[in-house]
Short mmCIF file of C-alpha atoms in Angstrom, two decimals:
data_model
loop_
_atom_site.label_atom_id
_atom_site.label_comp_id
_atom_site.label_asym_id
_atom_site.label_seq_id
_atom_site.Cartn_x
_atom_site.Cartn_y
_atom_site.Cartn_z
CA MET A 1 -165.77 -13.50 103.32
CA LYS A 2 -169.11 -14.74 102.00
CA LEU A 3 -170.53 -15.36 105.67
CA ILE A 4 -170.03 -11.86 106.50
CA GLU A 5 -171.14 -10.51 103.40
CA ASP A 6 -174.58 -12.74 103.27
CA ALA A 7 -175.09 -11.91 107.06
CA ASN A 8 -174.70 -8.25 106.36
CA GLN A 9 -177.08 -8.26 103.53
CA GLN A 10 -179.61 -9.87 105.87
CA ALA A 11 -179.11 -7.54 108.60
CA LEU A 12 -179.46 -4.49 106.00
CA THR A 13 -182.70 -5.86 104.53
CA ARG A 14 -183.89 -6.04 108.22
CA ILE A 15 -183.11 -2.53 108.79
CA LEU A 16 -184.57 -1.41 105.72
CA GLU A 17 -187.78 -3.25 105.66
CA GLY A 18 -188.96 -1.95 109.07
CA GLU A 19 -192.30 -0.74 109.09
CA PRO A 20 -192.31 1.59 112.64
CA ARG A 21 -195.60 2.96 113.80
CA LEU A 22 -196.24 4.85 117.16
CA ILE A 23 -199.18 2.98 118.50
CA ASP A 24 -199.40 4.42 122.15
CA ILE A 25 -198.17 5.98 125.18
CA VAL A 26 -198.21 3.70 128.32
CA PRO A 27 -196.65 3.69 131.93
CA ALA A 28 -193.38 1.85 131.87
CA ARG A 29 -194.03 -0.65 134.54
CA GLN A 30 -196.98 -2.05 132.12
CA LEU A 31 -194.61 -2.27 129.24
CA ILE A 32 -191.37 -3.65 130.60
CA PRO A 33 -191.49 -6.85 132.75
CA GLY A 34 -189.02 -6.72 135.60
CA LEU A 35 -188.85 -2.97 135.94
CA ARG A 36 -189.91 -2.56 139.53
CA GLU A 37 -189.43 -0.31 142.60
CA ARG A 38 -185.88 0.95 143.27
CA MET A 39 -185.00 0.12 139.82
CA ILE A 40 -183.65 2.91 137.22
CA LEU A 41 -182.96 2.40 133.59
CA HIS A 42 -180.19 4.77 132.06
CA ALA A 43 -178.54 5.93 128.96
CA GLY A 44 -175.75 4.11 127.42
CA PRO A 45 -173.93 0.81 128.21
CA PRO A 46 -173.96 -0.43 131.93
CA ILE A 47 -172.43 1.79 134.67
CA SER A 48 -172.21 1.68 138.38
CA TRP A 49 -173.18 4.88 140.63
CA ASP A 50 -169.54 5.19 141.37
CA ARG A 51 -168.78 5.90 137.82
CA MET A 52 -171.48 7.88 136.73
CA CYS A 53 -170.92 11.61 135.72
CA GLY A 54 -172.50 14.69 137.45
CA PRO A 55 -175.61 15.00 135.34
CA MET A 56 -176.43 11.47 135.29
CA ARG A 57 -176.25 11.40 139.07
CA GLY A 58 -178.35 14.44 139.25
CA ALA A 59 -181.04 12.77 137.09
CA VAL A 60 -181.10 9.49 139.43
CA ALA A 61 -181.56 11.62 142.66
CA GLY A 62 -184.54 13.53 140.97
CA ALA A 63 -185.80 10.14 139.58
CA ILE A 64 -185.56 8.66 142.97
CA VAL A 65 -187.78 11.67 144.41
CA PHE A 66 -190.10 11.49 141.60
CA GLU A 67 -190.86 7.96 142.38
CA GLY A 68 -191.32 8.76 146.07
CA TRP A 69 -188.36 6.35 147.17
CA ALA A 70 -187.10 9.45 148.95
CA LYS A 71 -188.19 12.55 150.37
CA ASP A 72 -185.77 14.99 149.09
CA LEU A 73 -182.68 15.08 146.75
CA PRO A 74 -179.93 14.65 149.54
CA THR A 75 -181.65 11.59 150.91
CA ALA A 76 -182.11 10.32 147.29
CA THR A 77 -178.40 10.73 146.38
CA LYS A 78 -177.53 8.88 149.79
CA LEU A 79 -179.98 6.17 148.47
CA ALA A 80 -178.60 5.77 145.03
CA ALA A 81 -174.85 5.52 146.56
CA SER A 82 -175.77 2.94 149.10
CA GLY A 83 -176.40 0.33 146.34
CA GLU A 84 -180.08 -0.10 147.25
CA ILE A 85 -181.01 1.21 143.76
CA GLU A 86 -180.40 -1.08 140.73
CA PHE A 87 -179.22 0.28 137.52
CA HIS A 88 -179.50 -1.02 133.99
CA PRO A 89 -179.17 0.11 130.53
CA ASN A 90 -182.53 0.98 128.80
CA HIS A 91 -181.22 -1.01 125.67
CA HIS A 92 -181.56 -4.29 128.13
CA PHE A 93 -185.19 -3.69 128.07
CA GLY A 94 -186.35 -2.88 124.73
CA ALA A 95 -185.86 1.04 125.39
CA VAL A 96 -183.92 4.02 124.93
CA GLY A 97 -183.58 7.44 126.53
CA PRO A 98 -182.38 10.90 125.40
CA MET A 99 -179.02 12.28 127.47
CA THR A 100 -179.38 10.62 130.93
CA GLY A 101 -182.17 8.64 129.68
CA MET A 102 -183.91 8.10 133.21
CA THR A 103 -186.88 5.34 132.67
CA THR A 104 -188.71 4.54 135.82
CA MET A 105 -191.77 2.53 136.46
CA SER A 106 -194.40 5.33 136.37
CA MET A 107 -193.05 7.21 133.55
CA PRO A 108 -195.27 7.25 130.47
CA LEU A 109 -193.29 6.02 127.33
CA PHE A 110 -193.81 6.22 123.57
CA VAL A 111 -194.78 2.50 122.12
CA VAL A 112 -193.30 2.20 118.74
CA GLU A 113 -194.20 -1.21 117.03
CA ASN A 114 -192.21 -2.49 113.95
CA ALA A 115 -195.02 -4.00 112.05
CA ARG A 116 -192.78 -5.90 109.75
CA PHE A 117 -191.08 -8.12 112.65
CA SER A 118 -193.56 -7.67 115.30
CA ASN A 119 -191.26 -6.07 117.78
CA ARG A 120 -191.83 -2.98 120.14
CA ALA A 121 -189.61 -0.38 121.37
CA TYR A 122 -190.14 2.46 123.94
CA CYS A 123 -188.94 5.93 124.78
CA ALA A 124 -189.97 8.55 127.41
CA ILE A 125 -191.59 11.73 126.32
CA ASN A 126 -189.47 14.70 125.32
CA GLU A 127 -189.78 17.30 128.48
CA GLY A 128 -188.84 20.32 126.19
CA LEU A 129 -185.83 22.82 126.95
CA GLY A 130 -184.64 24.52 129.98
CA LYS A 131 -184.15 22.78 132.97
CA VAL A 132 -185.21 18.89 132.29
CA MET A 133 -184.20 15.58 133.80
CA ARG A 134 -182.48 14.39 130.34
CA PHE A 135 -179.83 16.93 131.20
CA GLY A 136 -179.46 16.40 134.82
CA GLY A 137 -182.10 18.70 135.99
CA ASN A 138 -183.85 17.63 139.04
CA ASP A 139 -185.43 20.53 140.86
CA ALA A 140 -189.60 21.24 141.66
CA SER A 141 -190.05 22.74 138.24
CA VAL A 142 -188.53 19.29 136.54
CA LEU A 143 -190.41 16.92 138.87
CA LYS A 144 -193.60 18.81 138.41
CA ARG A 145 -193.40 18.89 134.70
CA LEU A 146 -192.68 15.01 134.68
CA ALA A 147 -195.84 14.61 137.05
CA TRP A 148 -197.76 16.34 134.20
CA LEU A 149 -196.46 14.31 131.60
CA ARG A 150 -197.65 11.31 133.70
CA ASP A 151 -201.07 12.20 134.85
CA VAL A 152 -202.06 14.54 132.10
CA PHE A 153 -200.30 14.95 128.79
CA GLY A 154 -199.29 11.19 128.45
CA PRO A 155 -202.94 9.83 128.89
CA THR A 156 -204.30 12.83 126.65
CA LEU A 157 -201.77 12.02 123.87
CA GLY A 158 -202.01 8.12 124.30
CA LYS A 159 -205.77 8.26 123.78
CA ALA A 160 -205.37 10.21 120.62
CA ILE A 161 -202.71 7.78 119.10
CA ARG A 162 -205.01 4.95 119.93
CA ALA A 163 -208.15 6.56 118.55
CA ALA A 164 -206.03 7.50 115.19
CA GLY A 165 -204.88 3.81 114.76
CA GLY A 166 -201.23 4.63 115.35
CA VAL A 167 -199.22 7.03 113.14
CA ASP A 168 -196.83 5.80 110.50
CA LEU A 169 -193.18 7.14 111.28
CA LYS A 170 -191.27 6.46 107.97
CA SER A 171 -193.41 8.94 106.05
CA ILE A 172 -192.97 11.69 108.45
CA VAL A 173 -189.27 11.23 108.63
CA ALA A 174 -189.03 11.28 104.86
CA ARG A 175 -191.03 14.46 104.66
CA GLY A 176 -188.82 16.06 107.65
CA LEU A 177 -185.65 15.34 105.82
CA SER A 178 -186.82 17.34 102.96
CA MET A 179 -187.87 20.16 105.14
CA GLY A 180 -184.60 20.52 107.04
CA ASP A 181 -184.58 17.92 109.56
CA GLU A 182 -181.60 15.74 110.41
CA LEU A 183 -183.73 14.16 113.20
CA HIS A 184 -181.22 14.51 115.96
CA GLN A 185 -180.41 18.30 116.62
CA ARG A 186 -183.22 19.43 114.34
CA ASN A 187 -186.82 17.99 114.61
CA LEU A 188 -188.97 21.20 113.77
CA ALA A 189 -190.35 19.82 110.83
CA CYS A 190 -191.12 16.24 112.12
CA SER A 191 -192.63 17.71 115.22
CA SER A 192 -194.68 19.82 113.12
CA VAL A 193 -195.88 17.14 110.75
CA PHE A 194 -196.63 14.87 113.87
CA LEU A 195 -198.71 17.62 115.43
CA ARG A 196 -200.78 18.38 112.02
CA GLU A 197 -201.54 14.66 111.98
CA ILE A 198 -202.43 14.05 115.80
CA ALA A 199 -203.96 17.27 116.61
CA PRO A 200 -207.67 16.47 115.05
CA TRP A 201 -207.66 13.19 117.20
CA MET A 202 -206.56 15.17 120.09
CA ALA A 203 -209.64 17.52 119.81
CA ARG A 204 -211.80 14.29 118.94
CA THR A 205 -210.76 12.52 122.02
CA SER A 206 -210.45 15.15 124.64
CA THR A 207 -213.00 16.09 126.83
CA ASP A 208 -211.56 19.35 128.52
CA ASN A 209 -210.54 22.37 125.96
CA ALA A 210 -207.99 23.83 128.63
CA VAL A 211 -206.15 20.60 129.04
CA LEU A 212 -206.29 20.19 125.03
CA ALA A 213 -205.04 23.69 124.66
CA GLU A 214 -202.34 22.91 127.07
CA CYS A 215 -201.45 19.61 125.40
CA LEU A 216 -200.99 21.20 122.15
CA ALA A 217 -199.15 24.23 122.98
CA PHE A 218 -196.64 21.67 124.60
CA ILE A 219 -195.94 20.05 121.49
CA GLY A 220 -196.19 23.21 119.36
CA GLN A 221 -193.53 24.97 121.54
CA ASN A 222 -191.12 22.18 121.55
CA ASP A 223 -188.79 21.77 118.39
CA GLN A 224 -187.37 18.65 119.60
CA PHE A 225 -190.65 16.79 120.52
CA PHE A 226 -190.32 14.50 117.86
CA LEU A 227 -186.63 13.25 118.89
CA ASN A 228 -187.81 10.94 121.54
CA ILE A 229 -190.48 9.18 119.03
CA ALA A 230 -187.40 8.88 116.34
CA MET A 231 -185.26 7.17 118.98
CA ALA A 232 -188.08 4.47 119.90
CA MET A 233 -188.18 4.16 115.94
CA GLY A 234 -184.49 3.50 115.64
CA LYS A 235 -184.68 0.97 118.43
CA ALA A 236 -187.59 -0.71 117.02
CA ILE A 237 -185.91 -0.82 113.59
CA THR A 238 -182.42 -2.07 114.65
CA ASP A 239 -183.53 -4.80 117.35
CA PRO A 240 -184.64 -7.22 114.31
CA ALA A 241 -181.26 -6.84 112.94
CA ASN A 242 -179.25 -7.82 115.98
CA GLY A 243 -178.00 -11.21 116.48
CA ILE A 244 -177.16 -12.34 113.03
CA ARG A 245 -174.06 -14.38 113.11
CA GLY A 246 -171.23 -13.03 110.93
CA SER A 247 -172.81 -9.66 110.58
CA THR A 248 -170.45 -6.67 111.15
CA ILE A 249 -173.44 -4.35 110.93
CA VAL A 250 -173.53 -1.88 114.16
CA THR A 251 -176.83 -2.24 115.77
CA THR A 252 -176.40 0.17 118.76
CA MET A 253 -174.32 3.14 119.56
CA CYS A 254 -175.01 4.81 122.85
CA ARG A 255 -173.17 6.89 125.68
CA ASN A 256 -173.76 7.41 129.42
CA GLY A 257 -171.61 10.32 129.97
CA THR A 258 -168.50 8.25 130.87
CA ASP A 259 -168.39 5.39 128.33
CA PHE A 260 -169.29 5.14 124.51
CA GLY A 261 -170.78 1.95 123.64
CA ILE A 262 -171.54 -0.16 120.55
CA ARG A 263 -173.15 -3.42 119.98
CA VAL A 264 -172.91 -5.35 116.60
CA SER A 265 -175.11 -7.77 114.99
CA GLY A 266 -172.99 -10.90 114.89
CA LEU A 267 -172.09 -10.38 118.47
CA GLY A 268 -175.49 -9.99 120.00
CA GLU A 269 -175.82 -8.50 123.35
CA GLN A 270 -172.02 -7.94 123.79
CA TRP A 271 -171.08 -4.46 124.63
CA PHE A 272 -167.70 -2.75 123.44
CA THR A 273 -166.95 0.27 125.19
CA ALA A 274 -164.17 3.11 125.48
CA PRO A 275 -164.08 6.34 127.21
CA VAL A 276 -166.66 8.75 125.73
CA GLU A 277 -165.48 11.96 123.80
CA MET A 278 -166.17 15.43 124.53
CA PRO A 279 -168.51 17.09 121.95
CA GLU A 280 -166.91 20.16 120.09
CA GLY A 281 -169.56 22.60 119.47
CA LEU A 282 -171.22 25.79 120.46
CA TYR A 283 -172.24 27.06 123.85
CA PHE A 284 -175.05 29.06 125.26
CA ALA A 285 -174.41 32.73 126.61
CA GLY A 286 -172.29 32.47 129.70
CA TYR A 287 -171.21 28.95 129.20
CA SER A 288 -167.89 27.42 127.69
CA GLU A 289 -166.10 24.18 127.40
CA LYS A 290 -164.95 24.03 130.99
CA ASP A 291 -168.73 23.48 132.01
CA ALA A 292 -169.36 20.66 129.58
CA ASN A 293 -169.77 17.12 130.31
CA PRO A 294 -168.60 14.51 128.18
CA ASP A 295 -171.11 13.06 125.83
CA MET A 296 -174.30 11.04 126.78
CA GLY A 297 -177.57 9.34 125.74
CA ASP A 298 -179.09 6.60 123.71
CA SER A 299 -180.08 9.20 120.97
CA ALA A 300 -177.25 7.97 118.71
CA ILE A 301 -179.76 5.21 117.94
CA VAL A 302 -180.74 7.86 115.25
CA GLU A 303 -177.20 7.95 113.75
CA THR A 304 -177.36 4.07 113.74
CA ILE A 305 -180.09 4.26 111.16
CA GLY A 306 -178.65 6.75 108.89
CA LEU A 307 -180.18 10.04 110.57
CA GLY A 308 -178.47 12.84 112.74
CA GLY A 309 -174.85 13.42 111.98
CA PHE A 310 -175.24 10.83 108.94
CA ALA A 311 -178.18 12.97 107.32
CA MET A 312 -176.37 16.30 107.84
CA ALA A 313 -176.74 17.34 104.39
CA ALA A 314 -180.63 17.40 104.75
CA ALA A 315 -180.11 20.18 107.32
CA PRO A 316 -177.65 22.55 106.56
CA ALA A 317 -178.83 25.13 109.33
CA VAL A 318 -177.89 22.49 112.13
CA ALA A 319 -174.12 22.54 110.94
CA GLY A 320 -174.05 25.92 111.95
CA PHE A 321 -175.99 25.32 115.32
CA VAL A 322 -173.72 22.51 116.13
CA GLY A 323 -170.44 24.42 115.30
CA ALA A 324 -169.72 21.94 112.62
CA GLY A 325 -168.73 24.70 109.99
CA ALA A 326 -170.47 26.41 107.39
CA PRO A 327 -173.98 25.23 105.76
CA SER A 328 -172.39 24.63 102.72
CA GLU A 329 -169.98 21.97 104.27
CA ALA A 330 -172.97 19.88 105.87
CA GLY A 331 -172.77 17.57 102.86
CA ASN A 332 -169.37 16.53 103.66
CA PHE A 333 -170.46 14.87 106.64
CA THR A 334 -172.97 12.90 104.90
CA ARG A 335 -170.42 11.87 101.92
CA SER A 336 -167.93 10.90 104.74
CA MET A 337 -170.52 8.59 106.62
CA GLY A 338 -171.05 6.97 103.24
CA GLU A 339 -167.53 5.44 103.55
CA ILE A 340 -168.25 3.46 106.36
CA THR A 341 -171.97 2.40 105.60
CA VAL A 342 -173.14 -0.33 103.32
CA ALA A 343 -175.83 1.00 101.63
CA GLN A 344 -178.28 4.16 101.06
CA ASN A 345 -182.11 4.04 102.32
CA PRO A 346 -184.02 4.81 99.56
CA GLU A 347 -187.17 5.64 101.36
CA TRP A 348 -185.40 8.49 103.45
CA THR A 349 -183.64 10.68 100.59
CA ILE A 350 -181.99 14.08 100.69
CA ALA A 351 -182.71 16.57 97.87
CA ALA A 352 -179.52 18.47 98.32
CA MET A 353 -177.44 15.16 97.62
CA ASP A 354 -179.47 14.85 94.26
CA PHE A 355 -181.96 12.77 96.26
CA ALA A 356 -179.44 10.01 97.73
CA GLY A 357 -180.52 7.98 100.52
CA VAL A 358 -179.16 8.47 103.90
CA PRO A 359 -176.03 6.43 104.54
CA THR A 360 -177.27 3.28 106.27
CA GLY A 361 -175.57 0.20 107.88
CA ILE A 362 -172.54 1.00 109.69
CA ASP A 363 -169.86 -1.83 108.97
CA ILE A 364 -167.27 -1.85 111.67
CA ARG A 365 -164.62 -3.36 109.00
CA LEU A 366 -165.20 -0.24 107.07
CA VAL A 367 -164.83 2.22 110.12
CA VAL A 368 -161.42 0.28 111.47
CA ASP A 369 -160.00 -0.05 107.97
CA SER A 370 -160.71 3.92 107.31
CA GLY A 371 -160.22 5.30 110.48
CA VAL A 372 -163.44 7.25 109.72
CA VAL A 373 -165.74 7.17 112.81
CA PRO A 374 -169.52 7.78 113.12
CA VAL A 375 -170.28 11.60 113.79
CA ILE A 376 -173.27 12.12 116.07
CA ASN A 377 -175.01 15.53 116.60
CA THR A 378 -175.61 16.23 120.09
CA GLY A 379 -176.74 18.52 122.98
CA ILE A 380 -174.15 19.20 125.67
CA ALA A 381 -175.18 18.93 129.38
CA HIS A 382 -173.24 20.96 132.10
CA ARG A 383 -171.09 18.74 134.01
CA GLU A 384 -172.74 19.65 137.19
CA PRO A 385 -175.99 17.92 138.48
CA GLY A 386 -179.08 19.80 138.13
CA ILE A 387 -178.36 22.46 135.75
CA GLY A 388 -179.18 21.30 132.20
CA GLN A 389 -178.16 22.18 128.52
CA VAL A 390 -175.23 24.51 128.12
CA GLY A 391 -174.70 23.90 124.27
CA ALA A 392 -174.86 21.63 121.17
CA GLY A 393 -172.21 20.09 119.14
CA VAL A 394 -170.70 16.95 117.31
CA VAL A 395 -168.99 14.09 118.79
CA LYS A 396 -167.10 11.43 117.46
CA ALA A 397 -167.49 7.67 118.19
CA PRO A 398 -164.27 6.45 119.50
CA LEU A 399 -162.31 3.86 117.21
CA ALA A 400 -161.43 1.68 120.10
CA CYS A 401 -165.05 0.31 120.37
CA PHE A 402 -164.84 -0.89 116.62
CA GLN A 403 -161.50 -2.22 117.23
CA GLN A 404 -162.60 -4.28 119.78
CA ALA A 405 -165.45 -5.55 118.11
CA ILE A 406 -163.54 -6.58 115.03
CA VAL A 407 -161.20 -8.85 117.24
CA ALA A 408 -164.20 -10.19 118.86
CA ILE A 409 -165.91 -11.11 115.67
CA ALA A 410 -162.72 -12.61 114.07
CA LYS A 411 -162.57 -14.71 117.09
CA ASP A 412 -166.03 -15.96 117.05
CA LEU A 413 -165.61 -16.67 113.22
CA GLY A 414 -162.35 -18.61 114.04
CA VAL A 415 -160.37 -16.08 112.21
CA SER A 416 -156.86 -15.12 113.36
CA MET B 1 -131.39 7.84 87.48
CA THR B 2 -129.39 6.74 84.48
CA ASP B 3 -127.83 9.03 81.67
CA GLN B 4 -130.14 7.20 79.46
CA ASP B 5 -133.11 8.48 81.30
CA ARG B 6 -131.91 12.04 81.96
CA PRO B 7 -133.13 13.66 78.59
CA GLN B 8 -136.83 12.44 79.35
CA TYR B 9 -136.44 13.55 83.10
CA GLN B 10 -135.34 17.08 82.04
CA GLN B 11 -138.05 16.99 79.35
CA LEU B 12 -140.62 16.39 82.07
CA LEU B 13 -139.37 19.36 84.35
CA ALA B 14 -138.92 21.52 81.29
CA ARG B 15 -142.85 21.47 81.12
CA LYS B 16 -145.45 22.90 83.58
CA VAL B 17 -145.45 20.33 86.83
CA GLU B 18 -148.98 19.28 88.07
CA VAL B 19 -148.90 16.89 91.11
CA VAL B 20 -151.19 14.37 92.60
CA ASN B 21 -150.44 14.10 96.50
CA VAL B 22 -151.37 10.87 98.02
CA GLY B 23 -151.44 10.77 101.70
CA LEU B 24 -149.79 13.26 103.89
CA GLU B 25 -151.41 16.64 103.24
CA GLY B 26 -148.27 18.67 104.59
CA PHE B 27 -146.84 18.64 101.00
CA VAL B 28 -149.75 20.38 99.39
CA LYS B 29 -149.23 23.48 101.14
CA ASP B 30 -145.53 23.68 100.03
CA LEU B 31 -146.49 22.98 96.52
CA ARG B 32 -149.09 25.44 96.24
CA ASP B 33 -146.72 27.87 97.79
CA CYS B 34 -144.40 27.15 94.97
CA ASP B 35 -147.55 28.12 92.61
CA ILE B 36 -147.56 24.35 91.49
CA GLY B 37 -151.01 22.87 90.71
CA VAL B 38 -151.60 20.00 93.11
CA VAL B 39 -154.56 17.65 93.72
CA HIS B 40 -154.76 15.93 97.00
CA VAL B 41 -155.93 12.24 97.50
CA ASP B 42 -157.03 11.64 101.34
CA TRP B 43 -155.55 8.25 101.52
CA LYS B 44 -154.59 6.19 104.74
CA PRO B 45 -152.95 2.86 105.17
CA SER B 46 -155.73 0.20 106.29
CA ALA B 47 -156.10 0.37 109.98
CA GLY B 48 -153.99 3.39 110.64
CA GLY B 49 -151.09 1.29 109.75
CA ASP B 50 -151.57 -1.48 112.44
CA PRO B 51 -150.27 -4.40 110.59
CA GLN B 52 -152.26 -6.98 112.76
CA MET B 53 -155.48 -5.13 112.38
CA ALA B 54 -154.98 -4.81 108.62
CA ALA B 55 -154.28 -8.33 108.37
CA LEU B 56 -157.39 -9.26 110.28
CA LEU B 57 -159.36 -7.02 108.24
CA ALA B 58 -158.09 -8.77 104.97
CA LYS B 59 -159.39 -12.03 106.30
CA LEU B 60 -162.61 -10.68 106.97
CA GLY B 61 -163.04 -9.17 103.63
CA VAL B 62 -162.11 -5.53 103.51
#
């Protein structure tokens, strides 16, 4: 159908022509008009408190205490259940967030600008490993770290990013792919390259050596630091490709721990959801499948632009880490994702695939026709609130989302 | 199978047989167990065999 092919070409061009730059770190309330008191943005498609999973509820309670809307976690939980807290997806406000994806007014957010289309997208700062809010953690140590990110780290790194005139992200991703990252469960190379670029600017702009050392160490000790920057980049790249009538290209994939949701360019802001699946993977010592929560997070935005599970061939070590088989099998994931995408990205190539570009532009027609669904590399959260990460694995997007979208776009185009 | 075809058929089976298996992978193991060379082609009907969805996809240009 020519209308669809032309629309998909336009959507693909917009994705490939994106020029994402990290330009600042700013408190959320200054970036997102409408983000106010007693309002929380979360990962995934829309969801109400009564359908939220354990870690999401734990994170909500922690975010409420963090913002000072309740004095302790039990009071916060009652407040959340009372209906007095507004919940909205990050995606409705130009933002994304990993795992539980909490975004509230005082949290500092990365700002990524897509210079080609003059749009911006946001993501909170990665908290590191261990007990963290993105995995449902909410105790005093979690809130103390968030306060440090808000009061010390965010302003320090933001000043350096501004002084540097921003940081080009496409080139960091290209180098990371050649150094063993797939940008979802492995961000070691990109985090290191980012630190190499920004450290001199942090040194030039910092007035306190102790703070500088603390901030440099925080980035240097967190292998996943770059993930949140990559997520904001993914959102900044895909947003201009949304809303092209007739296009069957996926512009959003995300999960809230209960539902998996997609959005498709030709269908604008409409969500297509189905129950989210359980990741298959490896567990940290002392944990097993019975502890795991179904998958969650806006981080699947990186698969939406051809990274993560789609770029598994770039990161054979990740295949073992997420329980996806032998390192030699990593290429099968990338080849398989090539069956459901319309192009390769010539700027992001994989040496182990003879420098083929990462598979880009998921076409819902190809997914439903082949039955091959997107694979997403993911962290696994404990099902109870407040505990945190218990493993890492691979999860498949539910086919039902794509089938619903096919029916909807056929209706929109008058095809029956 | 007609009598006219039979000589050709017998001639075929008289040689070493090599098989291309399309679709259901279960046949591959049986053939390999019989020491017969087999190449598997991973093929599924469009839309998992759902005729309405397959018809819709055909109209949408797959």
